[in-house]
C-alpha cells in the first residue's frame, strides 16, 4: 500500500471499503504520524475485511473485492487487466457462489473462452480466478482443470529495409525508427519529451511511458518495469530528426500523437503495402536484427529493457563502456547503411 504525506506531516492510506447502493466506492482513510503505522492500520483493516466476507458471495463479488483490495499495491495497468477479466471473461461463473463452484463449471467456462480468445488470454484470466478462490478459501481441487495449450506463433516479419522504405518521409518515420532501431515500446515512444535528451552526449533517457488505465490513458513517470528505465545513445540520423522538430518547451512531447493514432496509422500504412504487422512487432524486428548481428544477450536485453538480471544497476553503470560503444556502432552501422542507400546522406 502507498501512504501519502499530508501538509500536517501525518501520513494517510486510503482503502476501498465497499460500495454504496448506487455502486459508488466507499473509501476508508487511515491516518498516523508515521508512514509504517498508517500502512499497518490499513493493512489490518483489509485483512479483517477479507476474512469476514459473506458466505453467499458470488464469484463476481469476490473478484471485485479481490481487485479493490490490491488497488493501492498493483500497477494501474494490472488493475485494468483484472477489471477486463471481471467484465468480459467467465460470464457463466460470475453469478455462481464461491462456496458452490465446481471444477467442471470452471472447465466448461474455460472451454467457452478458448473458442473466443487466445490461450494466453485464457491463462491470464484463469490465474486471476485461482487467486480469488484461494483468497476466499474456496474448498475446491483444481488439479483436473486443463488450459488450452500456448502455441508459439511463427510470424514472418518484413526486413527493416522494407519497413523504412514505406515510412520514409511520413509523419510516423521517427516513431518507427525509435521502435525498430532503439527498441522502444509504443508507450515509451509517445512518452518521450525533449528534456529527455542530453544534447552534449546525444543520449536519450527512457524514463516515462503512456499507459492504459480504467480512467483512460495516463502519462506515468517510470517505465513498464524498473528494468525498462535506460539510456541510449542517439544515432545522428534520429538525433537530427528530433532536433529539427519545433517545440516551445522541453516538456513538449517529441511524438505528439496518441497511442491509438500512432498504432492505427502504422498498421494502415503497412496494410496498404500488403504487410501484416503491428507497431509492437518493430521490437521483435529489432531483436531479430540484433540476433542476426551477433549482439551478446547482455547488451541486447539492456538496450531493449528486457533484462531480468538482479544486478541491473551494475549493467546500467556499464551502459556506455567501450564494449557497449562497439555494440552501438555495429547496430547503428546496419541501420545507417540502409538509410544511406535509400538516398539520405545525413545519417
Tab-separated table of C-alpha atoms in Angstrom:
chain	number	residue	atom	x	y	z
A	1	UNK	CA	0.000	0.000	0.000
A	2	UNK	CA	1.089	3.565	-0.605
A	3	UNK	CA	0.928	6.266	2.048
A	4	UNK	CA	0.505	9.928	1.186
A	5	UNK	CA	2.185	12.573	3.287
A	6	UNK	CA	-0.277	15.290	4.284
A	7	UNK	CA	0.508	19.008	4.776
A	8	UNK	CA	0.190	18.372	8.530
A	9	UNK	CA	3.106	15.961	8.380
A	10	UNK	CA	0.937	12.915	9.025
A	11	UNK	CA	0.575	10.013	6.608
A	12	UNK	CA	-2.681	8.760	5.119
A	13	UNK	CA	-3.603	5.493	3.423
A	14	UNK	CA	-6.965	5.014	1.725
A	15	UNK	CA	-8.670	1.654	1.231
A	16	UNK	CA	-11.827	0.834	-0.701
A	17	UNK	CA	-14.232	-0.479	1.951
A	18	UNK	CA	-17.111	-1.403	-0.350
A	19	UNK	CA	-19.800	0.206	-2.473
A	20	UNK	CA	-22.998	2.067	-1.648
A	21	UNK	CA	-26.434	1.351	-3.124
A	22	UNK	CA	-25.529	3.407	-6.212
A	23	UNK	CA	-22.349	1.459	-6.865
A	24	UNK	CA	-20.090	4.291	-5.692
A	25	UNK	CA	-16.953	3.251	-3.852
A	26	UNK	CA	-16.793	3.730	-0.111
A	27	UNK	CA	-13.271	4.792	0.835
A	28	UNK	CA	-11.920	4.474	4.361
A	29	UNK	CA	-8.883	6.563	5.396
A	30	UNK	CA	-6.245	5.675	7.969
A	31	UNK	CA	-4.005	8.455	9.281
A	32	UNK	CA	-0.974	8.246	11.568
A	33	UNK	CA	2.128	10.239	12.406
A	34	UNK	CA	4.395	7.532	10.976
A	35	UNK	CA	4.153	6.074	7.474
A	36	UNK	CA	4.522	2.466	8.630
A	37	UNK	CA	1.771	2.922	11.192
A	38	UNK	CA	-0.734	4.231	8.619
A	39	UNK	CA	0.084	1.335	6.303
A	40	UNK	CA	-0.327	-1.169	9.149
A	41	UNK	CA	-3.737	0.216	10.111
A	42	UNK	CA	-4.931	-0.013	6.520
A	43	UNK	CA	-3.452	-3.499	6.039
A	44	UNK	CA	-5.090	-4.807	9.201
A	45	UNK	CA	-8.436	-3.438	8.050
A	46	UNK	CA	-8.075	-5.041	4.605
A	47	UNK	CA	-7.181	-8.411	6.154
A	48	UNK	CA	-10.158	-8.327	8.526
A	49	UNK	CA	-12.418	-7.387	5.623
A	50	UNK	CA	-11.186	-10.256	3.503
A	51	UNK	CA	-11.607	-12.754	6.333
A	52	UNK	CA	-15.157	-11.620	7.108
A	53	UNK	CA	-16.601	-11.973	3.645
A	54	UNK	CA	-20.197	-13.063	3.074
A	55	UNK	CA	-20.501	-16.826	2.703
A	56	UNK	CA	-23.052	-16.283	-0.056
A	57	UNK	CA	-20.700	-14.130	-2.128
A	58	UNK	CA	-20.676	-14.766	-5.873
A	59	UNK	CA	-17.541	-15.141	-7.975
A	60	UNK	CA	-18.124	-11.666	-9.413
A	61	UNK	CA	-18.430	-10.108	-5.932
A	62	UNK	CA	-15.354	-11.958	-4.690
A	63	UNK	CA	-13.329	-10.938	-7.737
A	64	UNK	CA	-14.365	-7.312	-7.331
A	65	UNK	CA	-13.345	-7.365	-3.664
A	66	UNK	CA	-10.039	-9.027	-4.565
A	67	UNK	CA	-9.289	-6.325	-7.151
A	68	UNK	CA	-10.211	-3.499	-4.764
A	69	UNK	CA	-8.007	-4.969	-2.026
A	70	UNK	CA	-4.994	-4.681	-4.332
A	71	UNK	CA	-5.803	-1.344	-5.920
A	72	UNK	CA	-3.090	0.509	-3.977
A	73	UNK	CA	-0.324	-2.059	-4.429
A	74	UNK	CA	-0.552	-3.155	-8.070
A	75	UNK	CA	0.182	-1.218	-11.243
A	76	UNK	CA	-2.799	0.589	-12.724
A	77	UNK	CA	-2.346	-1.416	-15.918
A	78	UNK	CA	-2.687	-4.660	-13.936
A	79	UNK	CA	-5.836	-3.403	-12.223
A	80	UNK	CA	-7.222	-2.512	-15.640
A	81	UNK	CA	-6.465	-6.019	-16.938
A	82	UNK	CA	-8.182	-7.535	-13.871
A	83	UNK	CA	-11.264	-5.409	-14.459
A	84	UNK	CA	-11.338	-6.571	-18.074
A	85	UNK	CA	-11.492	-10.162	-16.813
A	86	UNK	CA	-14.274	-9.240	-14.381
A	87	UNK	CA	-16.237	-7.588	-17.167
A	88	UNK	CA	-15.725	-9.932	-20.113
A	89	UNK	CA	-14.386	-13.357	-19.085
A	90	UNK	CA	-16.027	-16.413	-17.463
A	91	UNK	CA	-19.538	-14.992	-17.615
A	92	UNK	CA	-21.088	-18.381	-16.805
A	93	UNK	CA	-19.259	-18.367	-13.451
A	94	UNK	CA	-19.880	-14.844	-12.264
A	95	UNK	CA	-23.233	-15.490	-10.575
A	96	UNK	CA	-22.126	-18.770	-9.007
A	97	UNK	CA	-21.492	-18.626	-5.270
A	98	UNK	CA	-17.855	-19.151	-4.326
A	99	UNK	CA	-18.828	-21.891	-1.875
A	100	UNK	CA	-20.712	-23.815	-4.583
A	101	UNK	CA	-18.341	-23.586	-7.539
A	102	UNK	CA	-17.174	-26.888	-9.025
A	103	UNK	CA	-14.148	-27.799	-11.194
A	104	UNK	CA	-16.428	-28.930	-14.043
A	105	UNK	CA	-18.023	-25.476	-14.154
A	106	UNK	CA	-14.609	-23.848	-14.393
A	107	UNK	CA	-13.538	-26.262	-17.139
A	108	UNK	CA	-16.691	-25.550	-19.120
A	109	UNK	CA	-16.112	-21.797	-18.765
A	110	UNK	CA	-12.508	-22.224	-19.956
A	111	UNK	CA	-13.716	-24.198	-22.988
A	112	UNK	CA	-16.100	-21.394	-23.915
A	113	UNK	CA	-13.379	-18.760	-23.575
A	114	UNK	CA	-10.938	-20.833	-25.637
A	115	UNK	CA	-13.333	-20.550	-28.593
A	116	UNK	CA	-13.249	-16.749	-28.462
A	117	UNK	CA	-9.844	-15.569	-27.242
A	118	UNK	CA	-6.194	-16.605	-27.309
A	119	UNK	CA	-4.743	-19.278	-24.964
A	120	UNK	CA	-2.678	-16.546	-23.276
A	121	UNK	CA	-5.806	-14.510	-22.506
A	122	UNK	CA	-7.499	-17.594	-21.045
A	123	UNK	CA	-4.427	-18.387	-18.956
A	124	UNK	CA	-4.252	-14.857	-17.517
A	125	UNK	CA	-7.967	-14.840	-16.692
A	126	UNK	CA	-7.742	-18.244	-15.026
A	127	UNK	CA	-4.744	-17.060	-12.987
A	128	UNK	CA	-6.850	-14.254	-11.538
A	129	UNK	CA	-9.748	-16.650	-10.841
A	130	UNK	CA	-7.434	-19.056	-8.981
A	131	UNK	CA	-6.075	-16.225	-6.834
A	132	UNK	CA	-9.611	-15.106	-5.964
A	133	UNK	CA	-10.703	-18.618	-4.990
A	134	UNK	CA	-7.572	-19.051	-2.893
A	135	UNK	CA	-8.085	-15.756	-1.061
A	136	UNK	CA	-11.653	-16.687	-0.156
A	137	UNK	CA	-10.718	-20.219	0.890
A	138	UNK	CA	-12.896	-21.970	-1.672
A	139	UNK	CA	-12.982	-25.707	-0.976
A	140	UNK	CA	-12.088	-26.849	-4.477
A	141	UNK	CA	-9.449	-29.036	-6.113
A	142	UNK	CA	-8.297	-27.523	-9.418
A	143	UNK	CA	-5.784	-30.238	-10.366
A	144	UNK	CA	-8.114	-31.615	-13.029
A	145	UNK	CA	-8.613	-28.240	-14.770
A	146	UNK	CA	-6.876	-28.019	-18.141
A	147	UNK	CA	-5.981	-24.884	-20.068
A	148	UNK	CA	-5.599	-24.556	-23.839
A	149	UNK	CA	-2.007	-25.015	-24.942
A	150	UNK	CA	0.031	-21.913	-25.627
A	151	UNK	CA	1.145	-22.108	-29.229
A	152	UNK	CA	4.251	-20.364	-30.402
A	153	UNK	CA	3.351	-18.057	-33.239
A	154	UNK	CA	5.696	-18.098	-36.173
A	155	UNK	CA	5.312	-14.690	-37.738
A	156	UNK	CA	7.103	-13.705	-40.899
A	157	UNK	CA	8.377	-10.169	-40.423
A	158	UNK	CA	9.482	-7.907	-43.263
A	159	UNK	CA	13.024	-6.580	-43.347
A	160	UNK	CA	13.800	-3.197	-41.845
A	161	UNK	CA	14.645	-2.012	-45.334
A	162	UNK	CA	11.078	-2.768	-46.485
A	163	UNK	CA	9.565	-1.006	-43.478
A	164	UNK	CA	11.827	2.035	-43.810
A	165	UNK	CA	11.013	2.414	-47.498
A	166	UNK	CA	7.320	2.601	-46.587
A	167	UNK	CA	7.559	5.057	-43.670
A	168	UNK	CA	10.353	7.262	-45.009
A	169	UNK	CA	9.230	10.876	-45.190
A	170	UNK	CA	5.924	10.230	-43.397
A	171	UNK	CA	4.846	11.621	-40.035
A	172	UNK	CA	5.474	8.243	-38.401
A	173	UNK	CA	9.046	7.790	-39.654
A	174	UNK	CA	10.546	8.968	-36.355
A	175	UNK	CA	8.401	6.818	-34.038
A	176	UNK	CA	9.042	3.794	-36.258
A	177	UNK	CA	12.801	4.372	-36.064
A	178	UNK	CA	12.623	4.774	-32.288
A	179	UNK	CA	10.907	1.386	-32.056
A	180	UNK	CA	12.803	-0.559	-34.726
A	181	UNK	CA	16.264	0.973	-34.162
A	182	UNK	CA	16.274	1.727	-30.436
A	183	UNK	CA	13.673	-0.893	-29.422
A	184	UNK	CA	11.243	1.428	-27.637
A	185	UNK	CA	7.733	0.305	-26.731
A	186	UNK	CA	4.863	2.351	-28.151
A	187	UNK	CA	4.128	3.844	-24.704
A	188	UNK	CA	7.779	4.836	-24.347
A	189	UNK	CA	7.820	6.412	-27.825
A	190	UNK	CA	4.864	8.728	-27.187
A	191	UNK	CA	6.085	9.421	-23.645
A	192	UNK	CA	9.396	10.947	-24.780
A	193	UNK	CA	9.939	14.640	-24.097
A	194	UNK	CA	12.668	16.965	-25.331
A	195	UNK	CA	14.072	17.215	-21.797
A	196	UNK	CA	14.958	13.521	-22.019
A	197	UNK	CA	17.744	14.307	-24.484
A	198	UNK	CA	21.227	15.308	-23.409
A	199	UNK	CA	22.387	17.394	-26.373
A	200	UNK	CA	26.053	17.267	-25.373
A	201	UNK	CA	26.343	13.489	-25.073
A	202	UNK	CA	23.497	12.799	-27.519
A	203	UNK	CA	21.987	10.312	-25.124
A	204	UNK	CA	18.285	9.841	-24.526
A	205	UNK	CA	16.775	8.700	-21.245
A	206	UNK	CA	13.818	6.319	-21.393
A	207	UNK	CA	12.048	7.109	-18.130
A	208	UNK	CA	8.414	7.752	-18.960
A	209	UNK	CA	5.563	5.882	-20.618
A	210	UNK	CA	1.920	6.307	-21.550
A	211	UNK	CA	-0.271	3.569	-20.088
A	212	UNK	CA	-3.907	2.483	-20.329
A	213	UNK	CA	-5.871	2.642	-17.069
A	214	UNK	CA	-9.538	2.346	-16.167
A	215	UNK	CA	-9.686	6.152	-16.319
A	216	UNK	CA	-8.128	6.255	-19.791
A	217	UNK	CA	-4.596	6.997	-20.974
A	218	UNK	CA	-2.146	8.329	-18.398
A	219	UNK	CA	1.416	9.646	-18.617
A	220	UNK	CA	3.424	7.800	-15.987
A	221	UNK	CA	6.881	8.731	-14.809
A	222	UNK	CA	8.738	5.452	-14.925
A	223	UNK	CA	8.536	2.671	-17.486
A	224	UNK	CA	6.877	-0.736	-17.574
A	225	UNK	CA	9.362	-2.024	-15.023
A	226	UNK	CA	12.430	-0.627	-13.282
A	227	UNK	CA	14.449	-2.666	-15.771
A	228	UNK	CA	12.934	-0.694	-18.648
A	229	UNK	CA	14.359	2.633	-17.491
A	230	UNK	CA	17.500	3.025	-19.522
A	231	UNK	CA	19.716	5.374	-21.504
A	232	UNK	CA	20.578	5.023	-25.171
A	233	UNK	CA	22.954	6.832	-27.477
A	234	UNK	CA	21.058	8.567	-30.271
A	235	UNK	CA	22.287	7.860	-33.806
A	236	UNK	CA	22.921	11.073	-35.751
A	237	UNK	CA	20.025	10.425	-38.110
A	238	UNK	CA	17.475	10.184	-35.280
A	239	UNK	CA	19.090	12.981	-33.266
A	240	UNK	CA	18.906	15.369	-36.238
A	241	UNK	CA	15.262	14.452	-36.872
A	242	UNK	CA	14.347	15.244	-33.266
A	243	UNK	CA	16.301	18.500	-33.191
A	244	UNK	CA	14.502	19.659	-36.334
A	245	UNK	CA	11.110	19.442	-34.613
A	246	UNK	CA	9.776	22.806	-33.492
A	247	UNK	CA	8.752	22.943	-29.844
A	248	UNK	CA	8.004	25.592	-27.223
A	249	UNK	CA	9.146	23.762	-24.110
A	250	UNK	CA	11.481	20.975	-23.065
A	251	UNK	CA	8.392	19.281	-21.644
A	252	UNK	CA	6.767	19.073	-25.082
A	253	UNK	CA	6.385	15.531	-26.384
A	254	UNK	CA	8.692	14.531	-29.207
A	255	UNK	CA	5.999	12.422	-30.881
A	256	UNK	CA	2.759	14.398	-30.435
A	257	UNK	CA	0.440	11.508	-31.302
A	258	UNK	CA	-1.929	9.475	-29.172
A	259	UNK	CA	-1.304	5.774	-28.743
A	260	UNK	CA	-4.332	4.961	-30.890
A	261	UNK	CA	-3.383	7.416	-33.634
A	262	UNK	CA	0.181	6.113	-33.930
A	263	UNK	CA	-0.899	2.473	-33.860
A	264	UNK	CA	-3.662	2.897	-36.445
A	265	UNK	CA	-1.555	4.996	-38.821
A	266	UNK	CA	1.235	2.450	-38.736
A	267	UNK	CA	-0.992	-0.598	-39.271
A	268	UNK	CA	-2.941	1.206	-42.002
A	269	UNK	CA	0.274	2.101	-43.840
A	270	UNK	CA	1.573	-1.459	-43.545
A	271	UNK	CA	-1.737	-2.927	-44.714
A	272	UNK	CA	-1.711	-0.612	-47.723
A	273	UNK	CA	1.592	-2.250	-48.660
A	274	UNK	CA	0.324	-5.814	-48.036
A	275	UNK	CA	2.272	-6.232	-44.801
A	276	UNK	CA	0.569	-7.662	-41.727
A	277	UNK	CA	2.450	-6.095	-38.845
A	278	UNK	CA	1.703	-4.329	-35.569
A	279	UNK	CA	3.699	-1.480	-34.083
A	280	UNK	CA	4.911	-3.775	-31.310
A	281	UNK	CA	6.331	-6.101	-33.963
A	282	UNK	CA	9.001	-3.449	-34.540
A	283	UNK	CA	10.567	-4.526	-31.229
A	284	UNK	CA	10.580	-8.115	-32.454
A	285	UNK	CA	12.202	-6.899	-35.652
A	286	UNK	CA	14.831	-5.104	-33.574
A	287	UNK	CA	15.531	-8.258	-31.552
A	288	UNK	CA	15.876	-10.309	-34.738
A	289	UNK	CA	18.330	-7.812	-36.187
A	290	UNK	CA	20.470	-7.863	-33.039
A	291	UNK	CA	20.466	-11.675	-33.146
A	292	UNK	CA	21.493	-11.573	-36.803
A	293	UNK	CA	24.337	-9.178	-35.951
A	294	UNK	CA	25.523	-11.423	-33.138
A	295	UNK	CA	24.880	-8.875	-30.370
A	296	UNK	CA	25.507	-10.553	-26.980
A	297	UNK	CA	22.353	-11.152	-24.933
A	298	UNK	CA	23.544	-8.856	-22.157
A	299	UNK	CA	23.634	-5.834	-24.449
A	300	UNK	CA	20.542	-6.802	-26.409
A	301	UNK	CA	18.444	-7.080	-23.239
A	302	UNK	CA	19.873	-3.857	-21.833
A	303	UNK	CA	19.144	-1.877	-24.995
A	304	UNK	CA	15.574	-3.083	-25.151
A	305	UNK	CA	14.847	-3.018	-21.439
A	306	UNK	CA	14.336	-6.797	-21.375
A	307	UNK	CA	16.919	-7.531	-18.676
A	308	UNK	CA	15.877	-9.851	-15.871
A	309	UNK	CA	19.260	-9.660	-14.144
A	310	UNK	CA	19.020	-8.874	-10.435
A	311	UNK	CA	22.189	-6.774	-10.641
A	312	UNK	CA	20.571	-4.318	-13.000
A	313	UNK	CA	22.417	-1.337	-11.556
A	314	UNK	CA	25.782	-2.776	-12.457
A	315	UNK	CA	24.533	-3.243	-16.020
A	316	UNK	CA	23.497	0.407	-16.205
A	317	UNK	CA	26.851	1.502	-14.930
A	318	UNK	CA	28.463	-0.287	-17.844
A	319	UNK	CA	25.985	1.044	-20.388
A	320	UNK	CA	28.483	3.391	-22.021
A	321	UNK	CA	31.590	1.265	-21.620
A	322	UNK	CA	33.929	0.864	-24.584
A	323	UNK	CA	32.444	-2.556	-25.311
A	324	UNK	CA	28.910	-1.173	-25.330
A	325	UNK	CA	30.001	1.593	-27.713
A	326	UNK	CA	31.213	-1.070	-30.143
A	327	UNK	CA	27.802	-2.729	-29.994
A	328	UNK	CA	26.033	0.599	-30.588
A	329	UNK	CA	28.260	1.372	-33.575
A	330	UNK	CA	27.645	-2.053	-35.076
A	331	UNK	CA	23.850	-1.684	-34.770
A	332	UNK	CA	23.947	1.923	-35.991
A	333	UNK	CA	26.087	0.823	-38.942
A	334	UNK	CA	23.412	-1.639	-40.038
A	335	UNK	CA	20.568	0.900	-39.933
A	336	UNK	CA	22.703	3.722	-41.341
A	337	UNK	CA	23.686	1.537	-44.289
A	338	UNK	CA	20.057	1.059	-45.264
A	339	UNK	CA	19.215	4.744	-44.791
A	340	UNK	CA	22.242	5.923	-46.767
A	341	UNK	CA	21.394	3.549	-49.610
A	342	UNK	CA	17.877	4.981	-49.694
A	343	UNK	CA	19.255	8.369	-50.703
A	344	UNK	CA	19.708	10.093	-47.337
A	345	UNK	CA	23.245	11.334	-46.929
A	346	UNK	CA	22.988	12.966	-43.499
A	347	UNK	CA	22.808	9.776	-41.449
